mmCIF file with all atom_site columns, C-alpha atoms in Angstrom:
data_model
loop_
_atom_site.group_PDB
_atom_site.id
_atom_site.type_symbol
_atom_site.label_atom_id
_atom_site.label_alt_id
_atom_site.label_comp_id
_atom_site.label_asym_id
_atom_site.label_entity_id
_atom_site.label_seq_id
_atom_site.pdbx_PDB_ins_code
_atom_site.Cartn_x
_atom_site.Cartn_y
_atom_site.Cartn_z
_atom_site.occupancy
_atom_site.B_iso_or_equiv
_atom_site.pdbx_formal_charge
_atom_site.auth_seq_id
_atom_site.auth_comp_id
_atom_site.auth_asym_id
_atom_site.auth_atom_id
_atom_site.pdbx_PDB_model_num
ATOM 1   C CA . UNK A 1 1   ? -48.906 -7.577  -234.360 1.00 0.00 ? 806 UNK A CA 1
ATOM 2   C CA . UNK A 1 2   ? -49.093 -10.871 -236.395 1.00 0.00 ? 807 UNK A CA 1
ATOM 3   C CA . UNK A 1 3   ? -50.199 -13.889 -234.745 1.00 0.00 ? 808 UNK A CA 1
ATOM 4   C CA . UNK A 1 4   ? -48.418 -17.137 -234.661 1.00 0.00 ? 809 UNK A CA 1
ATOM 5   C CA . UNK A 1 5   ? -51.140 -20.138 -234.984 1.00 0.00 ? 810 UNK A CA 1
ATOM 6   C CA . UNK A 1 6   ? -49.747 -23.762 -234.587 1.00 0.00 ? 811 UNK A CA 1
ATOM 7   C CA . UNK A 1 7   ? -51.580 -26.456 -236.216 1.00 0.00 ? 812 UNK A CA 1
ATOM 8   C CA . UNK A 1 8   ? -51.051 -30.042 -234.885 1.00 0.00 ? 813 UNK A CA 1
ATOM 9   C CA . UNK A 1 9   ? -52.158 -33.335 -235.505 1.00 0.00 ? 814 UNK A CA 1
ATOM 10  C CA . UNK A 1 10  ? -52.575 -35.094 -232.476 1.00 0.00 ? 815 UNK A CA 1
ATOM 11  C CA . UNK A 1 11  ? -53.643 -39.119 -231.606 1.00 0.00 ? 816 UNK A CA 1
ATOM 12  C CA . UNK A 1 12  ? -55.312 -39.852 -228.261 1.00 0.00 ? 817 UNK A CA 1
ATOM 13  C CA . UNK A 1 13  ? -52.472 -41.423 -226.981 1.00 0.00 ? 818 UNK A CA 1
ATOM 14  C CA . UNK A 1 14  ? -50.416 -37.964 -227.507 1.00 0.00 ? 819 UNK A CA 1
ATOM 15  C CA . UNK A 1 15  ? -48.637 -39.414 -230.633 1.00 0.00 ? 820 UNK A CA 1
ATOM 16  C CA . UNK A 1 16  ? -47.691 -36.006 -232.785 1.00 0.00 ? 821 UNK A CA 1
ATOM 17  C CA . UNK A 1 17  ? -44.625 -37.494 -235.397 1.00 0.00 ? 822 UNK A CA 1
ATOM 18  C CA . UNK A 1 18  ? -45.211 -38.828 -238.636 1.00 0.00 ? 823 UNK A CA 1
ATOM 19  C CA . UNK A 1 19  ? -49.416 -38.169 -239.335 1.00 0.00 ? 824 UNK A CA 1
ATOM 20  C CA . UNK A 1 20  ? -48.580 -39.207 -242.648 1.00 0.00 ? 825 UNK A CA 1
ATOM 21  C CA . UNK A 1 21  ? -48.357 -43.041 -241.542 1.00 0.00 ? 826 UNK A CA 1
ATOM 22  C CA . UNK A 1 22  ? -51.732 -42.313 -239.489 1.00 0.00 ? 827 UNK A CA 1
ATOM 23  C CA . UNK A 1 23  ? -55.275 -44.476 -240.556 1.00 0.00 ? 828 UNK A CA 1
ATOM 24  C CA . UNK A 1 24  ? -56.606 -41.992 -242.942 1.00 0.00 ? 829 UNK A CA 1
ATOM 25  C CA . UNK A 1 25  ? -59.964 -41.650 -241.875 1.00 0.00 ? 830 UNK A CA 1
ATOM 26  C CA . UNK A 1 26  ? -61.225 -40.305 -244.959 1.00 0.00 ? 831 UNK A CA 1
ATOM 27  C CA . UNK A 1 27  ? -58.431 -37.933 -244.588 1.00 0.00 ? 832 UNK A CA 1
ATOM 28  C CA . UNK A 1 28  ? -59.765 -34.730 -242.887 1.00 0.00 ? 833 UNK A CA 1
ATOM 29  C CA . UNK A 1 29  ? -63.311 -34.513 -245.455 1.00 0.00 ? 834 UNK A CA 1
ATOM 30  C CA . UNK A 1 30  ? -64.057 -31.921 -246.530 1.00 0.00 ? 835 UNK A CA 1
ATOM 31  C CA . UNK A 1 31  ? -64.803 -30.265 -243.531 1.00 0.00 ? 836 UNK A CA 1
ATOM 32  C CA . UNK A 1 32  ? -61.442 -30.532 -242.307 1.00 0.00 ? 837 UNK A CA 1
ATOM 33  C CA . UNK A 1 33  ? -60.477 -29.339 -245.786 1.00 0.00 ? 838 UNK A CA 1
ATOM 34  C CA . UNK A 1 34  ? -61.861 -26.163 -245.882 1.00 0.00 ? 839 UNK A CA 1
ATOM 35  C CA . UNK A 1 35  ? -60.724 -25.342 -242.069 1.00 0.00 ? 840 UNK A CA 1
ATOM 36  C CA . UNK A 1 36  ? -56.584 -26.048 -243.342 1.00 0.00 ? 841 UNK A CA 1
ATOM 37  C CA . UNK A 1 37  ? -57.080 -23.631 -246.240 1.00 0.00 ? 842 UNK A CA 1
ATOM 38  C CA . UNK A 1 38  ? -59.330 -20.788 -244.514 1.00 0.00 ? 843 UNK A CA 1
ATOM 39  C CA . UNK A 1 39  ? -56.443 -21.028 -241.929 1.00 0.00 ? 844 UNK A CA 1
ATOM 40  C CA . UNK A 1 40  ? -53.340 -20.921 -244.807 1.00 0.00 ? 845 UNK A CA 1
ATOM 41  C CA . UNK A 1 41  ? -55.753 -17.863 -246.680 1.00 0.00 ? 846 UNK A CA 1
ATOM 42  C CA . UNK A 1 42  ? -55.670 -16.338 -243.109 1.00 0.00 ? 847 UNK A CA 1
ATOM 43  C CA . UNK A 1 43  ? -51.613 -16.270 -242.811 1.00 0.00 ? 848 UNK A CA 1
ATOM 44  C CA . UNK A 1 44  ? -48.810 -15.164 -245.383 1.00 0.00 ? 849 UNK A CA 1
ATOM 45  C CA . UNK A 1 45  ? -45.761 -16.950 -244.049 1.00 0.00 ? 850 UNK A CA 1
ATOM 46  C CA . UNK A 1 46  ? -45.323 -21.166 -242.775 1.00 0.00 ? 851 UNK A CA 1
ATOM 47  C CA . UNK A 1 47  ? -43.340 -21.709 -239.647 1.00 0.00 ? 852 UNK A CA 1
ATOM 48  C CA . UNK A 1 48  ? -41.315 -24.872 -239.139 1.00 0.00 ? 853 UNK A CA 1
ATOM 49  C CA . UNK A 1 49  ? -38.870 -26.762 -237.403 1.00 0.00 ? 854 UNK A CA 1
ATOM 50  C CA . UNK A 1 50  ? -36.481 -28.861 -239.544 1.00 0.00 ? 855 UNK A CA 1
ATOM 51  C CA . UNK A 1 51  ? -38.392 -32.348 -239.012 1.00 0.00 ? 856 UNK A CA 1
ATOM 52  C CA . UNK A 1 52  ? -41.566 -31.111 -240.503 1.00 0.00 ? 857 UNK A CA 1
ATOM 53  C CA . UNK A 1 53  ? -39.749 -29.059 -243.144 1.00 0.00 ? 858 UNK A CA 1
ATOM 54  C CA . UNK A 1 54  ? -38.450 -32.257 -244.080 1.00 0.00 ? 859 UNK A CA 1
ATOM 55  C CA . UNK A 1 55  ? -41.738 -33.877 -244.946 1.00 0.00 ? 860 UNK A CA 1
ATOM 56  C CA . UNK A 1 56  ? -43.500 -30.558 -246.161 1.00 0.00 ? 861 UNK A CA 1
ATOM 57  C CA . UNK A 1 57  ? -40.654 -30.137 -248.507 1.00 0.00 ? 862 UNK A CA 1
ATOM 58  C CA . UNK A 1 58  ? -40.441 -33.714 -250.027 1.00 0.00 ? 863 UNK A CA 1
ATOM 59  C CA . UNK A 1 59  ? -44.464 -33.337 -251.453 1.00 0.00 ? 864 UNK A CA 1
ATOM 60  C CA . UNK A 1 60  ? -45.849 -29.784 -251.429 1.00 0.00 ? 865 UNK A CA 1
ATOM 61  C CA . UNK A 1 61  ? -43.727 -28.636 -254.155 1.00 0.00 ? 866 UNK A CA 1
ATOM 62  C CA . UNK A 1 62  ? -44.552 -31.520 -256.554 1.00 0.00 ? 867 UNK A CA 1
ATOM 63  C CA . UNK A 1 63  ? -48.371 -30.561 -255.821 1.00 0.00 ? 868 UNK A CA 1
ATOM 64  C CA . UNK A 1 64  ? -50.076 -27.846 -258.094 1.00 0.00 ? 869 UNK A CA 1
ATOM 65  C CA . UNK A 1 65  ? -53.440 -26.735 -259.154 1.00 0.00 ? 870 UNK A CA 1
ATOM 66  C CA . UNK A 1 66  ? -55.362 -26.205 -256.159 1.00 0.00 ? 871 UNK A CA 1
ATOM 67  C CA . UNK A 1 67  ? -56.040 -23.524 -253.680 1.00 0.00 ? 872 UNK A CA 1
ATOM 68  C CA . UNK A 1 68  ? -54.034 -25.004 -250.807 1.00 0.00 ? 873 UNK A CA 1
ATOM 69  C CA . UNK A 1 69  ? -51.307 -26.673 -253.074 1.00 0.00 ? 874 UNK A CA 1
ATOM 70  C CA . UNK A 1 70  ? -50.834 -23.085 -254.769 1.00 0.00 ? 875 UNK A CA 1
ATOM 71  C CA . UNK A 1 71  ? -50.575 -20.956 -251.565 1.00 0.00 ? 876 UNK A CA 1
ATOM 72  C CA . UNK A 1 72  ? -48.500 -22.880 -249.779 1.00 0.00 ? 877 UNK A CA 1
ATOM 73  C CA . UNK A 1 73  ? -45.963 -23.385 -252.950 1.00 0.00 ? 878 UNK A CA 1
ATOM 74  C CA . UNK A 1 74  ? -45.995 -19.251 -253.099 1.00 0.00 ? 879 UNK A CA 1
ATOM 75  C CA . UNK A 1 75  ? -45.972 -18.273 -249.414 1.00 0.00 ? 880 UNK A CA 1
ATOM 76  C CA . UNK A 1 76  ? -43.407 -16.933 -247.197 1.00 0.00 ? 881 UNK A CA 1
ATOM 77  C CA . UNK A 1 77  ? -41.333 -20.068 -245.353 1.00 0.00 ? 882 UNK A CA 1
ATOM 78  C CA . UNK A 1 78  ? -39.532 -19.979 -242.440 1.00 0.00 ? 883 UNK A CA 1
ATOM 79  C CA . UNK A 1 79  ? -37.749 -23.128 -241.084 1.00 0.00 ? 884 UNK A CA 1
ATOM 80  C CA . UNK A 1 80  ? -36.285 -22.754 -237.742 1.00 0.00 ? 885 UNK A CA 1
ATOM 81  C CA . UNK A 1 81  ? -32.443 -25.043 -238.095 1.00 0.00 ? 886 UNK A CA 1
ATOM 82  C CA . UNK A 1 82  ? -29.072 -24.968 -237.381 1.00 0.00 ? 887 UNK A CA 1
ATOM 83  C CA . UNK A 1 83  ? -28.150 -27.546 -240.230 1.00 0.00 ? 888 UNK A CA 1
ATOM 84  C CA . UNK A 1 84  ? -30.284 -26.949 -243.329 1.00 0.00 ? 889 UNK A CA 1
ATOM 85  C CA . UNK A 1 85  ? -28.399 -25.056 -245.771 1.00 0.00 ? 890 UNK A CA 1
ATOM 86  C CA . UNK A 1 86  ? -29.519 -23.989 -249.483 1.00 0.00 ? 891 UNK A CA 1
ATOM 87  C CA . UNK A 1 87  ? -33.031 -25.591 -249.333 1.00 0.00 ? 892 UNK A CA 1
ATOM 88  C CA . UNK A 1 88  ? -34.713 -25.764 -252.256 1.00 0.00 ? 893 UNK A CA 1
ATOM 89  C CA . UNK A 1 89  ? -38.397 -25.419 -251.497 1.00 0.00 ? 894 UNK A CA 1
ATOM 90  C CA . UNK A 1 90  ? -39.017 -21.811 -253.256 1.00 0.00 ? 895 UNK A CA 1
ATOM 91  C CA . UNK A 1 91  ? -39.508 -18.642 -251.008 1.00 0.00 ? 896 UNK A CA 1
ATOM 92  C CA . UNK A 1 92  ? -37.621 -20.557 -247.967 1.00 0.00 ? 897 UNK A CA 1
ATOM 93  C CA . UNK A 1 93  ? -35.518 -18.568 -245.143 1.00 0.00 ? 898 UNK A CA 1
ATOM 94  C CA . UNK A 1 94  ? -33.809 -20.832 -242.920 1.00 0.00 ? 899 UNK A CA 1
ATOM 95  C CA . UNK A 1 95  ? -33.403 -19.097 -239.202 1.00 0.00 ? 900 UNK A CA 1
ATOM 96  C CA . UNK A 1 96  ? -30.346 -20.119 -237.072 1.00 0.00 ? 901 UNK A CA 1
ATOM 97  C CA . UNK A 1 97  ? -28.802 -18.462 -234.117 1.00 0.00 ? 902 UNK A CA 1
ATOM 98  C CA . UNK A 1 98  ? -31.119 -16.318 -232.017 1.00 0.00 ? 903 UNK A CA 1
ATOM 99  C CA . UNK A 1 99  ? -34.600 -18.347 -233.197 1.00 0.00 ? 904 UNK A CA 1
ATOM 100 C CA . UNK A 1 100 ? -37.027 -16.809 -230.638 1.00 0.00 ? 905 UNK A CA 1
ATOM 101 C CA . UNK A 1 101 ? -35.510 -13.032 -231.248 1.00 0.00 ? 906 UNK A CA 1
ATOM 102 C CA . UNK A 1 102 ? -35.724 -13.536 -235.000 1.00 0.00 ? 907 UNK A CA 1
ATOM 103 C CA . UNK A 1 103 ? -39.515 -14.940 -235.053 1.00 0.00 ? 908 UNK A CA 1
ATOM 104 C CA . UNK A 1 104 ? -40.289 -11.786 -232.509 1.00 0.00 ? 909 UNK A CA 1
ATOM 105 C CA . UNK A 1 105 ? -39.291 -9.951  -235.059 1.00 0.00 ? 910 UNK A CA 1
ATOM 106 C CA . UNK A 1 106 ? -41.014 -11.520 -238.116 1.00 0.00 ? 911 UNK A CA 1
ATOM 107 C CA . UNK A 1 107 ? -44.577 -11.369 -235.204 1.00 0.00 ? 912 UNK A CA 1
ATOM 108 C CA . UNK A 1 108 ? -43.823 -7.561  -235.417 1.00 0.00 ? 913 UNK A CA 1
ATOM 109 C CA . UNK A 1 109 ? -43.850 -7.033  -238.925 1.00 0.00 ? 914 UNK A CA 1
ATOM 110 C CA . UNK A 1 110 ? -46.517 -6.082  -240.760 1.00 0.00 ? 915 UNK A CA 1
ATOM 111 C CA . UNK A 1 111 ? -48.641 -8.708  -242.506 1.00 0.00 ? 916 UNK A CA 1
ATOM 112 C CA . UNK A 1 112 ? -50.826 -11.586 -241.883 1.00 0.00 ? 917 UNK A CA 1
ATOM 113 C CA . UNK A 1 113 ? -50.490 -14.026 -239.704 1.00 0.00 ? 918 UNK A CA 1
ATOM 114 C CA . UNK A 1 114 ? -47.911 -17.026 -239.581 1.00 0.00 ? 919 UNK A CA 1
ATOM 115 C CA . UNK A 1 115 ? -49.226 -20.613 -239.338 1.00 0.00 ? 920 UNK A CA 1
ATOM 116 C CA . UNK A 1 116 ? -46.834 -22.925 -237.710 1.00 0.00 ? 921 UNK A CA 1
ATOM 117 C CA . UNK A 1 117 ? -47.296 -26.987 -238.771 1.00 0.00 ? 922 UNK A CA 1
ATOM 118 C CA . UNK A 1 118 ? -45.915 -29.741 -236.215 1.00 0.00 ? 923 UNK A CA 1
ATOM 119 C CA . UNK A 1 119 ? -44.510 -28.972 -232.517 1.00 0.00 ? 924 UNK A CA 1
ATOM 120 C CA . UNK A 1 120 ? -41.620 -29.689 -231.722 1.00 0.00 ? 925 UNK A CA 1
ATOM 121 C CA . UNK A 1 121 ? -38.099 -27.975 -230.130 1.00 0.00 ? 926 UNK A CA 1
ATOM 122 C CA . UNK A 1 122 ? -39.314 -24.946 -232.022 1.00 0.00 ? 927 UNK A CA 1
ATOM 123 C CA . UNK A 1 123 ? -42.674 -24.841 -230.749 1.00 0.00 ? 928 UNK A CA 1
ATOM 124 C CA . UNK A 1 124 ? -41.487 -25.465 -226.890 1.00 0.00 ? 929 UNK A CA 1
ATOM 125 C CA . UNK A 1 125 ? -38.940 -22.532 -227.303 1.00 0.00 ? 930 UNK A CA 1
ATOM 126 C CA . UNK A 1 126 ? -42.123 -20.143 -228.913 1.00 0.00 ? 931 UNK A CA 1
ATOM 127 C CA . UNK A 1 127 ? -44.010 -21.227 -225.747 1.00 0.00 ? 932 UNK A CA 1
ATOM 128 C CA . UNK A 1 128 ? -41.466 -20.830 -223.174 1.00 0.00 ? 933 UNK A CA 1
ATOM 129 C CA . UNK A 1 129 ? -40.549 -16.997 -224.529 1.00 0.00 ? 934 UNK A CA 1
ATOM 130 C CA . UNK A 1 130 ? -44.636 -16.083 -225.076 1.00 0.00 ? 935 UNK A CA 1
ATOM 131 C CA . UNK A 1 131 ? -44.485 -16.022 -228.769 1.00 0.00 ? 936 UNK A CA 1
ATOM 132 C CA . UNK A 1 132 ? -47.124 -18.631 -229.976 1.00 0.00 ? 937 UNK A CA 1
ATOM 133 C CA . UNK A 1 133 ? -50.664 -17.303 -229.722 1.00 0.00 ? 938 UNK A CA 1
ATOM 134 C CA . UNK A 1 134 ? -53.459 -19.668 -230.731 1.00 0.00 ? 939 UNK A CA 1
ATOM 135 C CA . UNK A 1 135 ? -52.910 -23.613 -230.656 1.00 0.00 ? 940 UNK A CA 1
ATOM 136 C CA . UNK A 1 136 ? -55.278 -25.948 -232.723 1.00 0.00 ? 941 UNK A CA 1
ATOM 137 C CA . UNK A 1 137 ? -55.229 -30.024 -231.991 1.00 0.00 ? 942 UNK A CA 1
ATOM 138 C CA . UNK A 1 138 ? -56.586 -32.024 -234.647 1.00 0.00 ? 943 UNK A CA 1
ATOM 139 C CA . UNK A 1 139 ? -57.318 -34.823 -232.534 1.00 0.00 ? 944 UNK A CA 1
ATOM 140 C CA . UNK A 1 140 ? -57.800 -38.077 -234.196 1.00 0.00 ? 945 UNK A CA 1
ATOM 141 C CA . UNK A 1 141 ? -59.780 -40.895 -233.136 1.00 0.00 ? 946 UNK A CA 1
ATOM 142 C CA . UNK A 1 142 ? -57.398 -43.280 -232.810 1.00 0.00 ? 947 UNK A CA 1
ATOM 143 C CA . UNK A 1 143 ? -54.178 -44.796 -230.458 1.00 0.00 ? 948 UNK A CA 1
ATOM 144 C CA . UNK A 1 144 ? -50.725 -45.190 -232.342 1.00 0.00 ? 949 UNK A CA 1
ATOM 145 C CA . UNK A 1 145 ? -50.185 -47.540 -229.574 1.00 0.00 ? 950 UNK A CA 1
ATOM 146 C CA . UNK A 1 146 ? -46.094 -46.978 -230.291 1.00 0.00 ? 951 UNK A CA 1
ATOM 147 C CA . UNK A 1 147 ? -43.501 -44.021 -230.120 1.00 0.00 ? 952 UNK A CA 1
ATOM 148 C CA . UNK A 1 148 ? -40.845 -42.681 -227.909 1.00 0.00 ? 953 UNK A CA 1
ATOM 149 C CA . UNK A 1 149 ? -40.812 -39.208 -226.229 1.00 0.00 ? 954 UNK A CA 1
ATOM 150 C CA . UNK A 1 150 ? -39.875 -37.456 -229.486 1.00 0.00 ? 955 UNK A CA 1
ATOM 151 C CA . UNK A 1 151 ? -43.207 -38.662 -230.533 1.00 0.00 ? 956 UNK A CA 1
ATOM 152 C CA . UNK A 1 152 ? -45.896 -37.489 -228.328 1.00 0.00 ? 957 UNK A CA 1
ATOM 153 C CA . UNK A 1 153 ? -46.486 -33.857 -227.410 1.00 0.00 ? 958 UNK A CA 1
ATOM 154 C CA . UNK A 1 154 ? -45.924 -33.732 -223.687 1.00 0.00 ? 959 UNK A CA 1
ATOM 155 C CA . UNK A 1 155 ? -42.777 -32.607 -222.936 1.00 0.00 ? 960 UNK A CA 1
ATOM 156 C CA . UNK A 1 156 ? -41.130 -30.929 -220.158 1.00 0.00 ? 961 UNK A CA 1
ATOM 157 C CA . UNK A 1 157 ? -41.968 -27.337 -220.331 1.00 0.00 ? 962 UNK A CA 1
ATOM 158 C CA . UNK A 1 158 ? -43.630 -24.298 -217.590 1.00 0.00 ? 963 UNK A CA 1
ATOM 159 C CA . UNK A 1 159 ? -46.864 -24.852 -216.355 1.00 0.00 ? 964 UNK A CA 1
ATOM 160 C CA . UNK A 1 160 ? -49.146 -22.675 -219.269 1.00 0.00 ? 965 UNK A CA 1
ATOM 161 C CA . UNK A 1 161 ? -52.847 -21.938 -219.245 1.00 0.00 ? 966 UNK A CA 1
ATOM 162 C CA . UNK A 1 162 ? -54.796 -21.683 -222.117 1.00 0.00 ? 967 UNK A CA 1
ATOM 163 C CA . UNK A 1 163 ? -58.420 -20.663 -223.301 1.00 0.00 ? 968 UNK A CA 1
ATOM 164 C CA . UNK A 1 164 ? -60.883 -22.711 -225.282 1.00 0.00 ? 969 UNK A CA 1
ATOM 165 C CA . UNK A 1 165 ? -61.756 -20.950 -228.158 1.00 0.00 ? 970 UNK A CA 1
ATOM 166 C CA . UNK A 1 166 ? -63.413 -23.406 -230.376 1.00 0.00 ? 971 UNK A CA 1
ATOM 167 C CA . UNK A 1 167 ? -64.596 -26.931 -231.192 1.00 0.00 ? 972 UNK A CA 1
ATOM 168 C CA . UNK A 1 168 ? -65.483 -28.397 -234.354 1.00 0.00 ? 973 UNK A CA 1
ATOM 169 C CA . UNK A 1 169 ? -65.848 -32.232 -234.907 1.00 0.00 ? 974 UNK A CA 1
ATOM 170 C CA . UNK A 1 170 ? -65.462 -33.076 -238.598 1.00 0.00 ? 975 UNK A CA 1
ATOM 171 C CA . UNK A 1 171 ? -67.214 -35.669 -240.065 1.00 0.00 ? 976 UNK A CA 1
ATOM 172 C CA . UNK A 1 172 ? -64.027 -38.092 -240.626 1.00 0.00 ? 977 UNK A CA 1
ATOM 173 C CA . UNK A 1 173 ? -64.352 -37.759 -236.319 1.00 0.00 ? 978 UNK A CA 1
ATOM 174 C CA . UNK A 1 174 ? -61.420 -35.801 -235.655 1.00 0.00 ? 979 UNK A CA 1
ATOM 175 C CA . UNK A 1 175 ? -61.978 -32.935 -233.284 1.00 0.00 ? 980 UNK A CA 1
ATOM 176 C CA . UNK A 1 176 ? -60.053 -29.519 -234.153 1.00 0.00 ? 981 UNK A CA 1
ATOM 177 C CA . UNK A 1 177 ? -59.701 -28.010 -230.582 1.00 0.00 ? 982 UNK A CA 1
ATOM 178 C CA . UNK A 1 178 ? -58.919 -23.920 -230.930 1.00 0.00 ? 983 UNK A CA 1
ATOM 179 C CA . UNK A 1 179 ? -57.190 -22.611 -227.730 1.00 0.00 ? 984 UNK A CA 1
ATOM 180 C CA . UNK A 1 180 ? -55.630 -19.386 -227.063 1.00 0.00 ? 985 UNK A CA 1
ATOM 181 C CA . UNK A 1 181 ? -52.509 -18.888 -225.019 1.00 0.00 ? 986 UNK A CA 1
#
């Protein structure tokens, strides 16, 4: 069975929305680099909620000529929405209706496994149903300072354990923490 592996950016104040307004930090370095793309190389299909479709969609396409830049323009996407119609990203499937019973069914077919970016609604339904198996915060050293709930990651949501699997600080100082559900 495919895995499902969310990737999340994450402040230390919680803040999760809009990393793209975020004190770069020397980006991720090259470190950091080479962990997003092994990951992508690792997967064959994108998971996302609208929101982070959104963003992904208004830059990756224009992007070309580089490992992650190619991959990602040629994968398998799948954005989780009840509103986007006809989207124009290349080799997108919108999911509506039954989301959990539809990404069951993509975790059960055969192929690599599916890297989900940002988490959201989407990502709380995965977790409440048992579908999301690995979670990795990139933790940045920094506060936002501002936001409103939609912003941070804690939410309501079940009690859920997880496992540390891995730690790797990067040399920009963000922390990618690898835990398993």
């Amino acid at each position: 069975m495919r895995k499902i592996i969310n990737s999340t950016y994450i402040s230390l104040d919680g803040v999760i929305q809009n990393p793209q307004d975020w004190p770069a930090l020397g980006a991720s370095g090259e470190d950091g680099n080479a962990i997003q793309t092994e990951l992508l190389f690792a997967c064959d299909a994108v998971l996302m909620g609208r929101h982070t479709y959104n963003g992904f969609a208004a830059v990756w396409p224009a992007r070309s000529g580089d490992p992650y830049s190619d991959r990602i323009n040629s994968m398998a996407k799948y954005v989780a929405s009840s509103t986007l119609a006809g989207p124009e990203w290349n080799n997108t499937t919108v999911i509506s209706g039954d989301v959990p019973a539809e990404i069951a069914r993509l975790k059960n077919q055969p192929g690599q496994d599916i890297v989900q970016y940002g988490f959201g609604q989407l990502s709380y339904a995965l977790l409440e149903r048992g579908l999301l198996d690995e979670l990795r915060l990139w933790v940045h050293p920094f506060f936002v300072g501002s936001g409103n709930p939609d912003d941070l990651l804690a939410r309501k949501c079940p009690l859920t354990e997880l496992t540390l699997a891995g730690a790797k600080t990067l040399s920009s100082g963000v922390v990618v923490l690898s835990y398993k559900f």
